[in-house]
mmCIF file of C-alpha atoms in Angstrom:
data_model
loop_
_atom_site.group_PDB
_atom_site.id
_atom_site.type_symbol
_atom_site.label_atom_id
_atom_site.label_comp_id
_atom_site.label_asym_id
_atom_site.label_seq_id
_atom_site.Cartn_x
_atom_site.Cartn_y
_atom_site.Cartn_z
ATOM 1 C CA MET A 176 28.746 2.807 -18.270
ATOM 2 C CA LYS A 177 25.227 2.321 -19.576
ATOM 3 C CA LEU A 178 22.571 4.775 -18.439
ATOM 4 C CA ARG A 179 18.872 4.847 -19.013
ATOM 5 C CA ILE A 180 17.295 8.290 -18.814
ATOM 6 C CA ILE A 181 13.535 8.353 -18.678
ATOM 7 C CA VAL A 182 11.794 11.622 -19.483
ATOM 8 C CA THR A 183 8.096 11.927 -18.684
ATOM 9 C CA LEU A 184 5.657 14.793 -18.650
ATOM 10 C CA LYS A 185 5.026 16.253 -15.202
ATOM 11 C CA PRO A 186 1.713 15.332 -13.617
ATOM 12 C CA GLY A 187 -0.885 17.889 -14.650
ATOM 13 C CA VAL A 188 0.714 18.613 -18.025
ATOM 14 C CA LEU A 189 -1.637 17.660 -20.857
ATOM 15 C CA ASP A 190 -0.464 14.648 -22.860
ATOM 16 C CA PRO A 191 -2.295 14.577 -26.223
ATOM 17 C CA GLN A 192 -0.161 11.680 -27.493
ATOM 18 C CA GLY A 193 -1.078 9.575 -24.476
ATOM 19 C CA LYS A 194 -4.752 10.482 -24.867
ATOM 20 C CA ALA A 195 -4.690 9.543 -28.551
ATOM 21 C CA ILE A 196 -3.144 6.167 -27.708
ATOM 22 C CA GLU A 197 -5.731 5.600 -24.970
ATOM 23 C CA HIS A 198 -8.575 6.254 -27.411
ATOM 24 C CA ALA A 199 -6.953 4.137 -30.112
ATOM 25 C CA LEU A 200 -6.614 1.185 -27.722
ATOM 26 C CA GLY A 201 -10.304 1.554 -26.878
ATOM 27 C CA SER A 202 -11.198 1.621 -30.586
ATOM 28 C CA LEU A 203 -9.158 -1.548 -31.117
ATOM 29 C CA GLY A 204 -11.310 -3.304 -28.524
ATOM 30 C CA PHE A 205 -8.962 -3.257 -25.544
ATOM 31 C CA ASP A 206 -11.119 -2.574 -22.504
ATOM 32 C CA GLY A 207 -9.958 -1.491 -19.102
ATOM 33 C CA VAL A 208 -7.306 0.976 -20.201
ATOM 34 C CA ASN A 209 -7.692 3.795 -17.700
ATOM 35 C CA GLY A 210 -4.805 5.983 -18.676
ATOM 36 C CA VAL A 211 -1.776 6.269 -20.911
ATOM 37 C CA ARG A 212 1.144 8.673 -20.556
ATOM 38 C CA ALA A 213 3.782 8.834 -23.254
ATOM 39 C CA GLY A 214 7.408 9.634 -22.569
ATOM 40 C CA LYS A 215 10.906 9.269 -23.931
ATOM 41 C CA ILE A 216 13.782 7.054 -23.035
ATOM 42 C CA PHE A 217 17.437 7.606 -23.856
ATOM 43 C CA GLU A 218 19.993 4.855 -23.534
ATOM 44 C CA LEU A 219 23.423 6.417 -23.120
ATOM 45 C CA ASP A 220 26.798 4.751 -23.191
ATOM 46 C CA VAL A 221 29.106 7.107 -21.297
ATOM 47 C CA ALA A 222 32.644 6.886 -19.931
ATOM 48 C CA ASP A 223 32.829 5.295 -16.480
ATOM 49 C CA ALA A 224 34.405 8.462 -15.087
ATOM 50 C CA THR A 225 31.329 10.562 -15.921
ATOM 51 C CA SER A 226 30.150 12.297 -12.752
ATOM 52 C CA ASP A 227 26.580 12.382 -11.513
ATOM 53 C CA GLU A 228 26.669 16.170 -11.867
ATOM 54 C CA ALA A 229 27.585 15.894 -15.571
ATOM 55 C CA ILE A 230 24.764 13.426 -16.169
ATOM 56 C CA ASP A 231 22.348 15.720 -14.387
ATOM 57 C CA GLU A 232 23.530 18.649 -16.489
ATOM 58 C CA MET A 233 23.041 16.660 -19.730
ATOM 59 C CA CYS A 234 19.441 16.056 -18.718
ATOM 60 C CA ARG A 235 18.750 19.641 -17.734
ATOM 61 C CA LYS A 236 20.511 21.221 -20.714
ATOM 62 C CA LEU A 237 19.459 18.901 -23.532
ATOM 63 C CA LEU A 238 17.422 15.804 -22.824
ATOM 64 C CA ALA A 239 14.528 17.139 -20.768
ATOM 65 C CA ASN A 240 12.540 20.347 -20.731
ATOM 66 C CA THR A 241 12.357 20.762 -16.971
ATOM 67 C CA VAL A 242 9.493 23.257 -17.222
ATOM 68 C CA ILE A 243 7.109 20.511 -18.251
ATOM 69 C CA GLU A 244 9.080 17.275 -17.904
ATOM 70 C CA ASN A 245 10.601 15.160 -15.151
ATOM 71 C CA TYR A 246 13.595 12.943 -15.710
ATOM 72 C CA ARG A 247 14.949 9.919 -13.925
ATOM 73 C CA VAL A 248 18.394 8.370 -14.327
ATOM 74 C CA GLU A 249 18.824 4.606 -13.992
ATOM 75 C CA ARG A 250 22.255 3.025 -13.945
ATOM 76 C CA GLN A 251 22.547 -0.412 -15.487
ATOM 77 C CA MET B 8 -2.295 -2.225 -12.629
ATOM 78 C CA LYS B 9 0.491 0.077 -13.774
ATOM 79 C CA LEU B 10 2.587 -1.027 -16.723
ATOM 80 C CA ARG B 11 5.656 0.482 -18.266
ATOM 81 C CA ILE B 12 6.185 -0.385 -21.926
ATOM 82 C CA ILE B 13 9.568 0.491 -23.322
ATOM 83 C CA VAL B 14 9.926 0.627 -27.100
ATOM 84 C CA THR B 15 13.427 0.817 -28.558
ATOM 85 C CA LEU B 16 14.843 0.507 -32.054
ATOM 86 C CA LYS B 17 16.267 -2.901 -32.859
ATOM 87 C CA PRO B 18 20.049 -3.154 -32.906
ATOM 88 C CA GLY B 19 21.282 -2.301 -36.380
ATOM 89 C CA VAL B 20 18.411 0.061 -37.177
ATOM 90 C CA LEU B 21 19.718 3.583 -37.781
ATOM 91 C CA ASP B 22 18.767 6.052 -35.067
ATOM 92 C CA PRO B 23 19.199 9.616 -36.386
ATOM 93 C CA GLN B 24 17.612 11.122 -33.258
ATOM 94 C CA GLY B 25 20.118 9.334 -31.052
ATOM 95 C CA LYS B 26 22.993 10.381 -33.309
ATOM 96 C CA ALA B 27 21.845 14.016 -33.215
ATOM 97 C CA ILE B 28 21.700 13.934 -29.410
ATOM 98 C CA GLU B 29 25.150 12.338 -29.256
ATOM 99 C CA HIS B 30 26.616 15.112 -31.405
ATOM 100 C CA ALA B 31 24.757 17.808 -29.481
ATOM 101 C CA LEU B 32 26.142 16.516 -26.183
ATOM 102 C CA GLY B 33 29.645 16.653 -27.673
ATOM 103 C CA SER B 34 29.059 20.233 -28.857
ATOM 104 C CA LEU B 35 27.917 21.185 -25.362
ATOM 105 C CA GLY B 36 31.242 20.001 -24.002
ATOM 106 C CA PHE B 37 30.247 16.636 -22.558
ATOM 107 C CA ASP B 38 33.069 14.263 -23.309
ATOM 108 C CA GLY B 39 32.997 10.503 -23.126
ATOM 109 C CA VAL B 40 29.553 9.970 -24.634
ATOM 110 C CA ASN B 41 30.060 6.886 -26.785
ATOM 111 C CA GLY B 42 26.525 6.253 -27.917
ATOM 112 C CA VAL B 43 22.934 7.377 -27.559
ATOM 113 C CA ARG B 44 19.827 5.470 -28.576
ATOM 114 C CA ALA B 45 16.437 7.140 -28.344
ATOM 115 C CA GLY B 46 13.245 5.274 -27.575
ATOM 116 C CA LYS B 47 9.725 5.666 -26.280
ATOM 117 C CA ILE B 48 8.111 4.780 -23.003
ATOM 118 C CA PHE B 49 4.406 4.352 -22.350
ATOM 119 C CA GLU B 50 2.991 4.260 -18.840
ATOM 120 C CA LEU B 51 -0.331 2.446 -18.922
ATOM 121 C CA ASP B 52 -2.911 2.130 -16.202
ATOM 122 C CA VAL B 53 -4.914 -0.984 -17.069
ATOM 123 C CA ALA B 54 -7.511 -3.109 -15.287
ATOM 124 C CA ASP B 55 -5.971 -5.753 -13.015
ATOM 125 C CA ALA B 56 -7.729 -8.474 -15.028
ATOM 126 C CA THR B 57 -5.868 -7.573 -18.224
ATOM 127 C CA SER B 58 -4.125 -10.676 -19.540
ATOM 128 C CA ASP B 59 -0.519 -10.858 -20.656
ATOM 129 C CA GLU B 60 -1.765 -11.796 -24.120
ATOM 130 C CA ALA B 61 -3.858 -8.622 -24.334
ATOM 131 C CA ILE B 62 -0.900 -6.485 -23.266
ATOM 132 C CA ASP B 63 1.282 -8.180 -25.841
ATOM 133 C CA GLU B 64 -1.325 -7.566 -28.504
ATOM 134 C CA MET B 65 -1.554 -3.847 -27.602
ATOM 135 C CA CYS B 66 2.192 -3.587 -28.142
ATOM 136 C CA ARG B 67 2.182 -5.451 -31.434
ATOM 137 C CA LYS B 68 -0.903 -3.742 -32.853
ATOM 138 C CA LEU B 69 -0.365 -0.164 -31.752
ATOM 139 C CA LEU B 70 2.554 0.758 -29.537
ATOM 140 C CA ALA B 71 5.509 -0.757 -31.366
ATOM 141 C CA ASN B 72 6.427 -1.283 -34.983
ATOM 142 C CA THR B 73 7.853 -4.765 -34.630
ATOM 143 C CA VAL B 74 9.617 -4.586 -37.984
ATOM 144 C CA ILE B 75 12.125 -2.104 -36.593
ATOM 145 C CA GLU B 76 11.372 -1.906 -32.869
ATOM 146 C CA ASN B 77 11.608 -4.116 -29.804
ATOM 147 C CA TYR B 78 9.340 -3.718 -26.808
ATOM 148 C CA ARG B 79 9.614 -4.697 -23.207
ATOM 149 C CA VAL B 80 6.814 -4.770 -20.628
ATOM 150 C CA GLU B 81 7.601 -3.963 -16.987
ATOM 151 C CA ARG B 82 4.995 -4.429 -14.294
ATOM 152 C CA GLN B 83 5.099 -1.967 -11.396
#
């Protein structure tokens, strides 16, 4: 089973990487960029029998820092 | 307009971060993880008038290293 886990900073958490990219796009002449947020994506290939609870635990224990990050699981 | 740009390593390019996560998940007791690939996601808020060509150029010039990475643009 293929999973896509998307980890993004929670709203309100400062995102210096996103800000740097936003400024860089402006410097490169791209107008109209109003905001950039950077995140991570993990593509997992797991056994079909893997439970939703196990997937959730993987995210909470290893893939995301739930103090400052949200995660979303997409099945493919 | 909200865009989601997903940048992933091309197939065949070594992904040490993904490998490390795969091993860490095994060490934590999660069985059945057959593969992990790590990537980046950028959530952009751009002007509605932004052309597809401009978005493509942003990816090629700044967001992705097209020698080793693929990118995919998703409109939301």
